[in-house]
């Protein structure tokens, strides 16, 4: 059995969603996913448009599967791993839930089957189709578009696929997974909300010299995804990845028996001026954290080590961290790369599908 933690997640612009956290009970860590699914990108859509295709002969169809993971029922013998507690009562999920590592795997197999069925039904018509998790995009030939839409929707209705009619789109302009496709002009560009989010993440990297690791990871993740159609911009990501991998210090374990000697070797500003016998510490290094607590002076270093391992983060004097500069000075290499991507996102020119 495994008892997870039930949460209500509220995201801007989206409906509240119940998420059962299966990480706290170590269920996700023990799940073995035997396959890895490659999801389509805007580059994959562009590669399907050939130079010999007729111009202005396609229309787009976008369908969204609502609560897709809940389409998959869990065997009664395995439902003991999907428990959650409300007050004093225990409840369990009968279907794959949001927050489970295995949920995405099972839906991906179901979604792949639906995509193959769709290709089989539309095999007599010129078409292209892609499925990104639970978002279906289809390019249908203009001459037979109504017939293909009717067949596809009839198939999904017969299979009881949970379609979200509110998000359904049909026409020459389609918004799909953060990209705006114009099948009449055969162009694709980043959606306006994605451009705004990207500029907001790049702004602190262009102006200030400090940012959190989480913000840098979020920015890099979005940039890698946005460069799917602009591979020539990816080399400019190397300074950001270098900054992500550079740390402000190194982790050392201090023997509790040597803690007093270690503390005596510090000056008033918590710099290591004398290395006690039995320890190999960088002379001139600055103590940043002790047992998870930030320190900047020797007086803030505890006299008794609460942590039996005595973990200490230090910054060697010979290795300056690029985030230890004044706030007005941006990190070396980070700001120019951030400005390059910021200018590219601001312009956001459409790319052709051929």
Short mmCIF file of C-alpha atoms in Angstrom, two decimals:
data_model
loop_
_atom_site.label_atom_id
_atom_site.label_comp_id
_atom_site.label_asym_id
_atom_site.label_seq_id
_atom_site.Cartn_x
_atom_site.Cartn_y
_atom_site.Cartn_z
CA UNK A 1 0.00 0.00 0.00
CA UNK A 2 0.99 3.62 -0.52
CA UNK A 3 -0.73 6.72 0.84
CA UNK A 4 -0.13 9.83 -1.23
CA UNK A 5 -0.87 13.47 -0.58
CA UNK A 6 -3.87 15.04 -2.30
CA UNK A 7 -3.41 18.64 -3.47
CA UNK A 8 -5.45 21.21 -5.35
CA UNK A 9 -3.29 22.92 -7.96
CA UNK A 10 -4.35 26.29 -9.35
CA UNK A 11 -2.53 27.50 -12.46
CA UNK A 12 -3.15 30.91 -14.09
CA UNK A 13 -5.70 30.63 -16.86
CA UNK A 14 -6.59 27.01 -16.06
CA UNK A 15 -9.21 25.27 -13.97
CA UNK A 16 -8.21 23.94 -10.54
CA UNK A 17 -6.93 20.37 -10.72
CA UNK A 18 -6.75 17.62 -8.11
CA UNK A 19 -3.26 16.11 -8.02
CA UNK A 20 -2.32 13.08 -5.94
CA UNK A 21 1.36 13.35 -5.06
CA UNK A 22 2.77 9.82 -5.25
CA UNK A 23 6.33 10.97 -4.62
CA UNK A 24 6.01 11.42 -0.86
CA UNK A 25 5.16 7.73 -0.46
CA UNK A 26 8.03 6.71 -2.82
CA UNK A 27 5.62 5.16 -5.32
CA UNK A 28 6.96 7.12 -8.31
CA UNK A 29 10.55 6.20 -7.46
CA UNK A 30 9.67 2.50 -7.55
CA UNK A 31 7.80 2.66 -10.86
CA UNK A 32 9.73 1.25 -13.80
CA UNK A 33 8.68 2.69 -17.17
CA UNK A 34 9.98 0.31 -19.87
CA UNK A 35 9.55 2.74 -22.78
CA UNK A 36 10.37 6.31 -23.66
CA UNK A 37 7.95 8.20 -25.89
CA UNK A 38 9.24 10.91 -28.24
CA UNK A 39 6.70 13.72 -28.43
CA UNK A 40 6.26 15.72 -31.66
CA UNK A 41 7.41 19.33 -31.90
CA UNK A 42 6.77 22.16 -34.33
CA UNK A 43 9.84 20.99 -36.22
CA UNK A 44 8.23 17.59 -36.78
CA UNK A 45 5.12 19.28 -38.16
CA UNK A 46 7.23 21.35 -40.55
CA UNK A 47 9.12 18.29 -41.81
CA UNK A 48 5.83 16.74 -42.98
CA UNK A 49 5.20 19.56 -45.48
CA UNK A 50 6.92 18.71 -48.76
CA UNK A 51 7.94 21.16 -51.51
CA UNK A 52 5.80 19.33 -54.06
CA UNK A 53 2.59 19.74 -52.01
CA UNK A 54 -0.10 22.05 -53.34
CA UNK A 55 -0.03 25.54 -51.90
CA UNK A 56 -2.89 26.71 -49.66
CA UNK A 57 -4.49 23.27 -49.76
CA UNK A 58 -4.59 22.43 -46.05
CA UNK A 59 -6.82 23.20 -43.07
CA UNK A 60 -6.10 22.46 -39.45
CA UNK A 61 -8.04 20.57 -36.81
CA UNK A 62 -7.10 20.56 -33.13
CA UNK A 63 -8.79 18.34 -30.53
CA UNK A 64 -8.04 18.08 -26.82
CA UNK A 65 -8.74 15.02 -24.69
CA UNK A 66 -10.15 16.07 -21.33
CA UNK A 67 -8.68 14.35 -18.26
CA UNK A 68 -6.97 11.89 -20.57
CA UNK A 69 -5.19 9.89 -17.88
CA UNK A 70 -8.49 9.09 -16.19
CA UNK A 71 -9.48 7.04 -19.24
CA UNK A 72 -7.27 4.22 -17.95
CA UNK A 73 -8.65 2.10 -15.12
CA UNK A 74 -6.34 0.55 -12.55
CA UNK A 75 -6.64 -3.12 -11.65
CA UNK A 76 -8.37 -3.67 -8.28
CA UNK A 77 -5.27 -5.48 -7.00
CA UNK A 78 -3.15 -2.32 -7.58
CA UNK A 79 -5.55 0.27 -6.17
CA UNK A 80 -3.97 -0.03 -2.74
CA UNK A 81 -1.08 2.06 -4.08
CA UNK A 82 -3.42 4.97 -4.95
CA UNK A 83 -4.63 5.78 -1.45
CA UNK A 84 -5.07 9.23 0.04
CA UNK A 85 -6.38 10.37 3.38
CA UNK A 86 -9.14 12.92 4.05
CA UNK A 87 -9.39 13.55 7.78
CA UNK A 88 -9.63 10.03 9.22
CA UNK A 89 -10.93 8.24 6.11
CA UNK A 90 -8.89 6.52 3.42
CA UNK A 91 -9.95 6.76 -0.23
CA UNK A 92 -8.44 5.37 -3.41
CA UNK A 93 -8.42 6.16 -7.12
CA UNK A 94 -9.94 3.69 -9.57
CA UNK A 95 -8.22 5.35 -12.54
CA UNK A 96 -4.76 6.70 -13.31
CA UNK A 97 -4.37 10.01 -11.53
CA UNK A 98 -2.43 13.21 -12.08
CA UNK A 99 0.82 12.99 -10.17
CA UNK A 100 1.62 9.35 -10.89
CA UNK A 101 4.59 8.48 -13.04
CA UNK A 102 2.82 5.47 -14.51
CA UNK A 103 -0.26 7.50 -15.47
CA UNK A 104 1.45 9.25 -18.37
CA UNK A 105 2.90 5.96 -19.62
CA UNK A 106 -0.49 4.20 -19.83
CA UNK A 107 -2.18 7.17 -21.50
CA UNK A 108 0.62 7.43 -24.04
CA UNK A 109 -0.10 3.86 -25.11
CA UNK A 110 -3.83 4.63 -25.37
CA UNK A 111 -3.13 7.86 -27.26
CA UNK A 112 -0.81 6.05 -29.66
CA UNK A 113 -3.58 3.53 -30.40
CA UNK A 114 -6.08 6.33 -31.04
CA UNK A 115 -3.64 8.01 -33.41
CA UNK A 116 -3.11 4.78 -35.35
CA UNK A 117 -6.88 4.22 -35.58
CA UNK A 118 -7.28 7.78 -36.88
CA UNK A 119 -4.65 7.21 -39.57
CA UNK A 120 -6.39 3.98 -40.59
CA UNK A 121 -9.82 5.63 -40.90
CA UNK A 122 -8.39 8.56 -42.91
CA UNK A 123 -6.06 6.41 -45.01
CA UNK A 124 -8.00 7.14 -48.24
CA UNK A 125 -7.59 10.91 -47.80
CA UNK A 126 -4.43 13.06 -47.79
CA UNK A 127 -3.82 14.03 -44.19
CA UNK A 128 -1.20 14.42 -41.45
CA UNK A 129 -1.74 14.01 -37.70
CA UNK A 130 0.33 14.46 -34.53
CA UNK A 131 -0.46 13.81 -30.87
CA UNK A 132 1.34 15.71 -28.10
CA UNK A 133 0.26 14.00 -24.85
CA UNK A 134 -3.47 14.79 -25.06
CA UNK A 135 -3.50 17.46 -27.81
CA UNK A 136 -4.26 16.19 -31.31
CA UNK A 137 -3.34 18.23 -34.39
CA UNK A 138 -4.41 17.18 -37.88
CA UNK A 139 -3.72 18.79 -41.24
CA UNK A 140 -6.56 17.87 -43.60
CA UNK A 141 -6.77 18.49 -47.32
CA UNK A 142 -9.12 21.35 -48.06
CA UNK A 143 -11.13 19.45 -50.71
CA UNK A 144 -12.15 16.66 -48.29
CA UNK A 145 -11.87 18.45 -44.95
CA UNK A 146 -15.58 18.14 -43.91
CA UNK A 147 -15.65 14.41 -44.64
CA UNK A 148 -12.41 13.80 -42.75
CA UNK A 149 -13.60 15.82 -39.72
CA UNK A 150 -16.86 13.85 -39.63
CA UNK A 151 -15.05 10.50 -39.84
CA UNK A 152 -12.49 11.43 -37.20
CA UNK A 153 -15.03 12.75 -34.69
CA UNK A 154 -17.32 9.76 -35.31
CA UNK A 155 -14.41 7.40 -34.61
CA UNK A 156 -13.46 9.14 -31.37
CA UNK A 157 -17.10 9.26 -30.27
CA UNK A 158 -17.53 5.52 -30.89
CA UNK A 159 -14.41 4.87 -28.81
CA UNK A 160 -15.79 7.13 -26.03
CA UNK A 161 -12.76 9.40 -26.15
CA UNK A 162 -13.34 12.33 -23.74
CA UNK A 163 -13.16 15.28 -26.12
CA UNK A 164 -13.09 18.83 -24.81
CA UNK A 165 -15.37 20.66 -27.23
CA UNK A 166 -14.50 24.00 -25.67
CA UNK A 167 -10.91 23.67 -26.89
CA UNK A 168 -11.71 22.23 -30.33
CA UNK A 169 -10.45 24.27 -33.31
CA UNK A 170 -11.04 23.99 -37.04
CA UNK A 171 -9.84 26.39 -39.72
CA UNK A 172 -6.81 27.96 -41.32
CA UNK A 173 -5.32 29.30 -38.06
CA UNK A 174 -4.74 26.83 -35.22
CA UNK A 175 -3.09 27.29 -31.83
CA UNK A 176 -1.46 24.05 -30.73
CA UNK A 177 0.93 23.47 -27.81
CA UNK A 178 2.16 27.07 -27.68
CA UNK A 179 2.54 27.43 -31.47
CA UNK A 180 0.30 29.30 -33.87
CA UNK A 181 -0.06 27.59 -37.25
CA UNK A 182 -1.38 29.45 -40.28
CA UNK A 183 -2.15 26.79 -42.88
CA UNK A 184 -3.23 29.35 -45.47
CA UNK A 185 0.13 31.15 -45.45
CA UNK A 186 1.91 27.96 -44.30
CA UNK A 187 3.71 29.64 -41.41
CA UNK A 188 4.21 28.93 -37.73
CA UNK A 189 5.22 31.21 -34.87
CA UNK A 190 5.31 31.28 -31.07
CA UNK A 191 2.01 32.07 -29.37
CA UNK A 192 1.72 35.51 -27.76
CA UNK A 193 1.43 34.12 -24.21
CA UNK A 194 4.58 32.03 -24.66
CA UNK A 195 6.48 35.08 -25.95
CA UNK A 196 5.36 37.11 -22.92
CA UNK A 197 6.39 34.32 -20.53
CA UNK A 198 9.77 33.96 -22.21
CA UNK A 199 10.47 37.71 -22.06
CA UNK A 200 9.50 37.76 -18.37
CA UNK A 201 11.98 34.95 -17.62
CA UNK A 202 14.77 36.56 -19.66
CA UNK A 203 14.35 40.06 -18.16
CA UNK A 204 16.21 39.40 -14.86
CA UNK A 205 19.01 37.57 -16.71
CA UNK A 206 19.57 40.59 -18.96
CA UNK A 207 19.60 43.25 -16.24
CA UNK A 208 20.67 41.81 -12.87
CA UNK A 209 23.57 39.67 -11.79
CA UNK A 210 21.62 37.31 -9.56
CA UNK A 211 18.88 34.78 -10.24
CA UNK A 212 17.73 31.59 -8.62
CA UNK A 213 18.60 28.21 -10.02
CA UNK A 214 14.90 27.41 -10.42
CA UNK A 215 14.34 30.51 -12.57
CA UNK A 216 17.35 29.65 -14.74
CA UNK A 217 16.13 26.08 -15.21
CA UNK A 218 12.65 27.31 -16.17
CA UNK A 219 14.12 29.78 -18.65
CA UNK A 220 16.39 27.18 -20.23
CA UNK A 221 13.59 24.64 -20.53
CA UNK A 222 11.39 27.13 -22.36
CA UNK A 223 14.27 28.30 -24.57
CA UNK A 224 15.17 24.77 -25.65
CA UNK A 225 11.53 24.16 -26.56
CA UNK A 226 11.23 27.51 -28.39
CA UNK A 227 14.36 26.81 -30.45
CA UNK A 228 12.71 23.79 -32.11
CA UNK A 229 12.33 25.85 -35.31
CA UNK A 230 15.46 27.97 -34.83
CA UNK A 231 18.28 25.51 -34.35
CA UNK A 232 20.81 28.24 -35.18
CA UNK A 233 20.01 29.90 -31.85
CA UNK A 234 20.85 26.86 -29.74
CA UNK A 235 24.63 27.53 -29.59
CA UNK A 236 23.79 30.76 -27.76
CA UNK A 237 22.37 28.66 -24.91
CA UNK A 238 25.82 27.37 -23.91
CA UNK A 239 26.61 30.30 -21.52
CA UNK A 240 23.32 29.73 -19.74
CA UNK A 241 23.97 26.00 -19.37
CA UNK A 242 27.48 26.78 -18.12
CA UNK A 243 26.04 29.10 -15.48
CA UNK A 244 23.51 26.44 -14.53
CA UNK A 245 26.25 23.87 -13.92
CA UNK A 246 28.52 26.24 -12.01
CA UNK A 247 27.98 26.12 -8.27
CA UNK A 248 28.62 28.75 -5.63
CA UNK A 249 30.49 26.34 -3.41
CA UNK A 250 31.50 22.79 -2.59
CA UNK A 251 30.12 20.44 0.04
CA UNK A 252 32.42 19.27 2.85
CA UNK A 253 31.74 16.94 5.75
CA UNK A 254 33.29 17.92 9.07
CA UNK A 255 33.93 15.28 11.72
CA UNK A 256 32.08 16.40 14.88
CA UNK A 257 35.22 15.66 16.87
CA UNK A 258 37.11 18.26 14.81
CA UNK A 259 34.37 20.87 14.91
CA UNK A 260 36.05 23.03 17.57
CA UNK A 261 39.33 23.02 15.64
CA UNK A 262 37.49 23.91 12.44
CA UNK A 263 35.72 26.84 14.12
CA UNK A 264 38.98 28.16 15.62
CA UNK A 265 40.49 28.26 12.11
CA UNK A 266 37.90 30.81 10.92
CA UNK A 267 38.33 34.57 11.02
CA UNK A 268 35.57 37.00 11.98
CA UNK A 269 34.14 36.98 8.43
CA UNK A 270 33.90 33.15 8.35
CA UNK A 271 36.84 32.70 6.00
CA UNK A 272 39.13 29.70 6.47
CA UNK A 273 42.53 31.03 7.59
CA UNK A 274 43.92 27.87 9.15
CA UNK A 275 43.18 24.28 8.20
CA UNK A 276 43.00 21.94 11.22
CA UNK A 277 44.96 18.66 11.11
CA UNK A 278 42.87 15.87 9.65
CA UNK A 279 40.84 18.15 7.36
CA UNK A 280 41.49 19.18 3.76
CA UNK A 281 39.72 22.50 3.38
CA UNK A 282 40.52 25.25 0.84
CA UNK A 283 42.41 28.06 2.55
CA UNK A 284 40.66 31.38 2.00
CA UNK A 285 37.35 29.70 1.39
CA UNK A 286 34.20 31.34 2.71
CA UNK A 287 31.68 29.38 4.74
CA UNK A 288 28.25 29.89 3.21
CA UNK A 289 26.03 27.34 4.98
CA UNK A 290 26.22 25.14 8.03
CA UNK A 291 23.64 22.39 8.40
CA UNK A 292 21.35 24.16 5.94
CA UNK A 293 21.57 27.58 7.64
CA UNK A 294 23.12 30.56 5.84
CA UNK A 295 26.09 32.16 7.59
CA UNK A 296 28.26 35.16 6.78
CA UNK A 297 30.16 35.73 10.07
CA UNK A 298 32.04 33.47 12.46
CA UNK A 299 29.60 34.38 15.21
CA UNK A 300 26.82 32.76 13.16
CA UNK A 301 28.65 29.43 12.97
CA UNK A 302 27.22 27.26 15.78
CA UNK A 303 29.58 26.22 18.56
CA UNK A 304 28.05 22.74 18.59
CA UNK A 305 27.41 20.91 15.32
CA UNK A 306 23.74 19.91 15.27
CA UNK A 307 24.19 17.84 12.12
CA UNK A 308 26.28 14.71 12.79
CA UNK A 309 27.87 15.08 9.36
CA UNK A 310 28.58 18.80 9.82
CA UNK A 311 27.94 19.69 6.17
CA UNK A 312 29.51 23.00 5.17
CA UNK A 313 29.35 24.81 1.84
CA UNK A 314 32.47 26.80 1.00
CA UNK A 315 33.61 28.95 -1.90
CA UNK A 316 37.35 28.65 -2.63
CA UNK A 317 39.07 32.00 -3.02
CA UNK A 318 40.64 30.94 -6.31
CA UNK A 319 37.25 30.19 -7.94
CA UNK A 320 34.99 33.20 -8.02
CA UNK A 321 31.35 32.42 -8.60
CA UNK A 322 29.79 34.36 -11.43
CA UNK A 323 26.85 35.05 -9.13
CA UNK A 324 28.99 36.68 -6.43
CA UNK A 325 29.26 39.95 -8.36
CA UNK A 326 27.37 43.11 -7.47
CA UNK A 327 23.68 43.02 -8.48
CA UNK A 328 24.22 45.67 -11.16
CA UNK A 329 26.84 43.57 -12.97
CA UNK A 330 25.42 40.62 -14.93
CA UNK A 331 27.19 37.25 -14.98
CA UNK A 332 29.89 36.80 -17.60
CA UNK A 333 28.43 35.38 -20.81
CA UNK A 334 24.94 35.10 -19.37
CA UNK A 335 23.64 38.57 -20.18
CA UNK A 336 24.75 38.66 -23.87
CA UNK A 337 23.18 35.25 -24.51
CA UNK A 338 20.01 36.32 -22.69
CA UNK A 339 19.78 39.53 -24.73
CA UNK A 340 20.21 37.55 -27.96
CA UNK A 341 17.25 35.32 -27.14
CA UNK A 342 15.26 38.24 -25.78
CA UNK A 343 15.61 40.13 -29.06
CA UNK A 344 14.69 36.99 -31.03
CA UNK A 345 11.60 36.44 -28.87
CA UNK A 346 10.54 40.09 -29.15
CA UNK A 347 10.70 39.97 -32.94
CA UNK A 348 9.17 36.48 -33.09
CA UNK A 349 9.14 36.26 -36.91
CA UNK A 350 7.01 33.46 -38.35
CA UNK A 351 8.76 30.48 -39.90
CA UNK A 352 7.60 28.81 -43.07
CA UNK A 353 6.36 25.22 -43.04
CA UNK A 354 8.40 24.31 -46.15
#
